[in-house]
Coordinates of C-alpha atoms in Angstrom, one line a residue:
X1 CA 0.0 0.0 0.0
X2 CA 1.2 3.7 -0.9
X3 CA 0.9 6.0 1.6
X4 CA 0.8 10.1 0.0
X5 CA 1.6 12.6 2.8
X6 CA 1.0 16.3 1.9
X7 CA 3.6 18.7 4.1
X8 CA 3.7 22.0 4.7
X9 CA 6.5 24.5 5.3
X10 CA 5.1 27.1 8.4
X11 CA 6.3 29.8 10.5
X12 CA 7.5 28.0 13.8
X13 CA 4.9 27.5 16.7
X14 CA 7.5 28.6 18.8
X15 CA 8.0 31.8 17.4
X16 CA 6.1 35.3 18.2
X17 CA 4.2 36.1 15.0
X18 CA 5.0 40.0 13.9
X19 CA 2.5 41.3 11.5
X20 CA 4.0 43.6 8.6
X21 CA 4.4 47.4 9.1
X22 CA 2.1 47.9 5.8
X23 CA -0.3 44.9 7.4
X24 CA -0.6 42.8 4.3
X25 CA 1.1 39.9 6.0
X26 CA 3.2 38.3 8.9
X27 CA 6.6 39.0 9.0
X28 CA 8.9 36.0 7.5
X29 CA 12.3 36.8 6.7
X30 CA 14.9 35.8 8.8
X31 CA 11.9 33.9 10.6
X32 CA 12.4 30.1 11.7
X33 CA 10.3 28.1 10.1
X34 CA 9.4 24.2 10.3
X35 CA 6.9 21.5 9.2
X36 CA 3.5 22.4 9.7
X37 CA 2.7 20.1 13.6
X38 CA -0.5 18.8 12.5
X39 CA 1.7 17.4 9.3
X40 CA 4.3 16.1 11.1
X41 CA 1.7 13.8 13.5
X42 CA 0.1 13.0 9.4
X43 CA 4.3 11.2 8.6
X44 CA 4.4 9.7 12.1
X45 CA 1.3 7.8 11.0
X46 CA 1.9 6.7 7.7
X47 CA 5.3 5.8 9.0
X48 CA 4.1 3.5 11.5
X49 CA 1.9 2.1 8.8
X50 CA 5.1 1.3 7.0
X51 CA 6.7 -0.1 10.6
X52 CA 3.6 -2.8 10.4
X53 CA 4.3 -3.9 7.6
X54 CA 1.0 -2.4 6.6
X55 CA 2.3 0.5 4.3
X56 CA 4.6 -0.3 1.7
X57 CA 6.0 3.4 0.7
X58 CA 5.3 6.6 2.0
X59 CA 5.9 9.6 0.1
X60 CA 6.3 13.0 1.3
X61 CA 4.9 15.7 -1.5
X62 CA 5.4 19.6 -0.3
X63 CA 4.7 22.8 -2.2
X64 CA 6.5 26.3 -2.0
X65 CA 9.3 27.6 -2.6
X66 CA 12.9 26.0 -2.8
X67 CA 13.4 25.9 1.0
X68 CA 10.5 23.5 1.1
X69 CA 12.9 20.8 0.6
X70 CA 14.0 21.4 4.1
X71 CA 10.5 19.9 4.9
X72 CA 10.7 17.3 3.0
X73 CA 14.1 16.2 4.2
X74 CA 12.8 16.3 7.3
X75 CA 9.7 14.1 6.3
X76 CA 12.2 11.7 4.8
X77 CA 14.6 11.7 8.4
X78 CA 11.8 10.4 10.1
X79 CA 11.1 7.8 8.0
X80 CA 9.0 8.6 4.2
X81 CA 11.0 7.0 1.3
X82 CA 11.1 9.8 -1.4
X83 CA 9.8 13.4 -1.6
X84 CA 8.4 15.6 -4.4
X85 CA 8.5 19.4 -4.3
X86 CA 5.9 21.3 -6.5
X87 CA 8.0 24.6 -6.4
X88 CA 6.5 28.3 -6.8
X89 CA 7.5 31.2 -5.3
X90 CA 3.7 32.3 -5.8
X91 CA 0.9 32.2 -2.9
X92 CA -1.0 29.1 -2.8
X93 CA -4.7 28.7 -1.6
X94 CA -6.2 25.9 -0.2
X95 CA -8.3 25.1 -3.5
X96 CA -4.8 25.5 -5.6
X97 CA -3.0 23.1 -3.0
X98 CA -6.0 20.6 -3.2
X99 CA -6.1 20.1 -7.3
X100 CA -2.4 20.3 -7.4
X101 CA -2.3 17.2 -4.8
X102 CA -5.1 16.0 -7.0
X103 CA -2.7 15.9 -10.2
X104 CA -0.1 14.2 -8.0
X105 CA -2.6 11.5 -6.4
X106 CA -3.6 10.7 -10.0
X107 CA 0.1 10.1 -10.8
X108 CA 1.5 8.5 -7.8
X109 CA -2.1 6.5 -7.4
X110 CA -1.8 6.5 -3.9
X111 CA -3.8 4.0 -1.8
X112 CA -4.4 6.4 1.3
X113 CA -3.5 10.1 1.7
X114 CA -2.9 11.3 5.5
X115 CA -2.9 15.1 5.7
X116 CA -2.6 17.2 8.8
X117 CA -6.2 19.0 10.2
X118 CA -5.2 22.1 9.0
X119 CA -2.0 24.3 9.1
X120 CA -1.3 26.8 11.5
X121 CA -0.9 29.7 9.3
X122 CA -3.4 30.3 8.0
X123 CA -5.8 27.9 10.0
X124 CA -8.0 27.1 6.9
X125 CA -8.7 23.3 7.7
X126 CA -9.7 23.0 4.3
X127 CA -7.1 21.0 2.0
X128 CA -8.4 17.5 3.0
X129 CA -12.2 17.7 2.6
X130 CA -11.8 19.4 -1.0
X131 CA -9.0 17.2 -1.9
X132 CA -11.4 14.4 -1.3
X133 CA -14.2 16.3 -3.1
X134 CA -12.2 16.4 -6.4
X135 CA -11.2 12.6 -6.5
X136 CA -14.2 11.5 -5.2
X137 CA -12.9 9.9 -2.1
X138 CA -14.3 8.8 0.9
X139 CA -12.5 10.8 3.7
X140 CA -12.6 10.8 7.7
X141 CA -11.3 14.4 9.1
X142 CA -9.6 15.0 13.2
X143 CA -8.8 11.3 12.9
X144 CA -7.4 10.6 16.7
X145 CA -6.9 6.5 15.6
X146 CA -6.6 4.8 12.5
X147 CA -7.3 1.1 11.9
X148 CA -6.9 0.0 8.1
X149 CA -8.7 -3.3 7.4
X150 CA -8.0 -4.1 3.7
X151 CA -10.8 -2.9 1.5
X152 CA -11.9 -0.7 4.6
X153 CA -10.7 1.3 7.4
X154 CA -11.9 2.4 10.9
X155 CA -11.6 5.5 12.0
X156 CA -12.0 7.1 15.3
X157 CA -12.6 11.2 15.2
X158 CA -12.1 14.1 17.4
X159 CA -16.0 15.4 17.7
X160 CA -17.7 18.5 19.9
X161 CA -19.3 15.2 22.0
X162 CA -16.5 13.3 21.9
X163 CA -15.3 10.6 19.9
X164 CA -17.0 9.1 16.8
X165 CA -15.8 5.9 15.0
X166 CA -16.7 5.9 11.3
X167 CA -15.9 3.4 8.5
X168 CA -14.7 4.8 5.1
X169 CA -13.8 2.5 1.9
X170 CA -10.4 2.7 0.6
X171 CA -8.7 4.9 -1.1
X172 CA -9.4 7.6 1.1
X173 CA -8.1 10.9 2.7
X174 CA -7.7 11.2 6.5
X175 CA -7.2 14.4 8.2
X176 CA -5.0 13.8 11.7
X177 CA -5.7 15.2 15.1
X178 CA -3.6 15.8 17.7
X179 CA -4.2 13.0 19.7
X180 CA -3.6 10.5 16.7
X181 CA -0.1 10.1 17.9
X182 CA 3.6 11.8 19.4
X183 CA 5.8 12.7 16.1
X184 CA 9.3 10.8 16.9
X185 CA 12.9 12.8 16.3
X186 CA 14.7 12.2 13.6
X187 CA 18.1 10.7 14.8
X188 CA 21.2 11.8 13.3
X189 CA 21.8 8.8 11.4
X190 CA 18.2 8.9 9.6
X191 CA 19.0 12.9 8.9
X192 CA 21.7 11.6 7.1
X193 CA 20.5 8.7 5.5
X194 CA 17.5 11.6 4.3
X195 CA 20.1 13.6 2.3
X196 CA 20.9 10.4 -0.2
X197 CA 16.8 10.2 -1.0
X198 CA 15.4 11.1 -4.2
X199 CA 13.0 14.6 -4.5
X200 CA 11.3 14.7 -7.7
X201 CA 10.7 19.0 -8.5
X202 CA 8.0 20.1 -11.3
X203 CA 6.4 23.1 -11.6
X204 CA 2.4 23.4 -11.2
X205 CA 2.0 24.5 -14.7
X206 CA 3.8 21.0 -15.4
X207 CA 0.6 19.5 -13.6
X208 CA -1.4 21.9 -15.8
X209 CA -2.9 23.1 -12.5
X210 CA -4.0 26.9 -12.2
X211 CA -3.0 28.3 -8.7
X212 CA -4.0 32.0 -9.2
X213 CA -5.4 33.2 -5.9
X214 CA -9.3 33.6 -5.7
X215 CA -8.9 35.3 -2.6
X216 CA -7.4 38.4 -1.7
X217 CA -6.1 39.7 1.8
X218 CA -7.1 43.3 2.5
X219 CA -5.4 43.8 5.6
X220 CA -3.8 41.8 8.4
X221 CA -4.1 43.2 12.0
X222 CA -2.8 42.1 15.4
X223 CA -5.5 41.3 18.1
X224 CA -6.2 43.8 20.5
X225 CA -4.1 44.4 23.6
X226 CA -6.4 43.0 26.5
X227 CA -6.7 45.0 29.7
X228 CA -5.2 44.4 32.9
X229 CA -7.4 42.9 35.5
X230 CA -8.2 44.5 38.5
X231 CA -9.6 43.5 42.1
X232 CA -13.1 43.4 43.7
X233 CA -14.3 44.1 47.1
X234 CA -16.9 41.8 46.8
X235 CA -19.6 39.9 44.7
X236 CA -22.0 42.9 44.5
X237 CA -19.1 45.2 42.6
X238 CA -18.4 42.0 40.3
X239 CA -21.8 41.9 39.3
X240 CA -22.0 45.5 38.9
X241 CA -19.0 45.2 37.0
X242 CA -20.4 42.7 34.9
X243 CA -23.3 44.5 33.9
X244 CA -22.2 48.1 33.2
X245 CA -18.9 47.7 32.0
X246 CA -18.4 44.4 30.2
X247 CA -21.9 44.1 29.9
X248 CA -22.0 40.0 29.9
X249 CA -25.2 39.9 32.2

């Protein structure tokens, strides 16, 4: 079975986002950036797969610029065969990202695709669910366990009630939750097995995919500052508080 994991270059969790002085972006340069978290739980999954002996080949497919390949090396350290880079230097929307993973699916003919929820850039939690649209795929999203069962898989999701089990024919496209698994390290040895492995680079238009932007930014703003708390004598000037000034009540 071929495994197809989509990955995504981000701006590091870890790092304080700065939003740009003339507020049509967030600050990048010089910025760390790393695989998207949501993505890297999506290769810890298919790579366990391939552990099983359940998976075959897992392949690690990334689109961006030329320092995606960082990504995708780090994809391939902790444990996807081969990579493929779809470079542009051009933004890329979620509708754009899902038909070019669309062109690449019908090349690669994947068995399963396991994509993270959504990335934490932009927070769109889109890819999956239109990728699946435009194959025609069954597809189980905030997948917190995956069971594969030949023709058939099991999945348990991540619901507002709590957990629901569904069962989705294969091929299909999961979207992983947090709780689906804990991405390992990459150990040195594995980061430098990762450097000898092949990534295949094309160009959307060589996927005859149009990724012109069908959405457009106006302006990007940070939240605003909240106010420092302050004391109350007691539950009457809480409540009054409540009412007048916050006006909750």
């Amino acid at each position: 079975m071929k495994v197809l994991v989509p990955v995504k270059r981000v701006i590091d969790y870890n790092v304080k986002i700065r939003v740009k002085a003339d507020q049509t972006g967030v600050e990048t340069a010089n910025v760390k950036m790393s695989m998207n978290p949501f993505d890297e739980i999506a290769v810890e999954e298919a790579v366990r797969l391939q552990e099983a002996g359940t998976a075959t080949e897992v392949i690690a497919v990334s689109i961006g610029p030329q320092q995606c390949q960082e990504t995708i090396r780090t994809a391939l350290a902790m444990g996807a065969d081969r990579g493929i880079l779809i470079q542009t230097d051009d933004e890329v929307q979620p509708l754009a990202v899902a038909k070019l993973l669309k062109a690449v699916v019908d090349k690669e003919s994947p068995d399963l695709v396991i994509l993270g929820k959504q990335a934490i850039d932009d927070d769109s939690n889109q890819t999956g669910q239109m990728l699946a649209a435009l194959l025609g795929w069954s597809q189980a999203t905030f997948a917190s366990n995956i069971e594969l069962n030949g023709d058939s898989a099991n999945i348990t999701r991540e619901v507002d009630g709590g957990l629901e089990t569904v069962k989705v024919s294969m091929p299909c496209i999961v979207t992983t939750d947090l709780r689906l698994n804990e991405p390992r390290y990459a150990s040195l040895p594995n980061i430098m097995k990762a450097k000898k492995k092949p990534i295949d680079q094309m160009a959307p238009a060589d996927l005859s995919v149009d990724i012109a932007p069908r959405l457009t930014t106006l302006k990007v703003v940070e939240p605003p500052k909240r106010e420092a708390g302050v004391m109350v004598e007691d539950v009457a000037q809480l409540v009054d508080k409540l009412q007048n000034e916050a006006k909750v009540i």
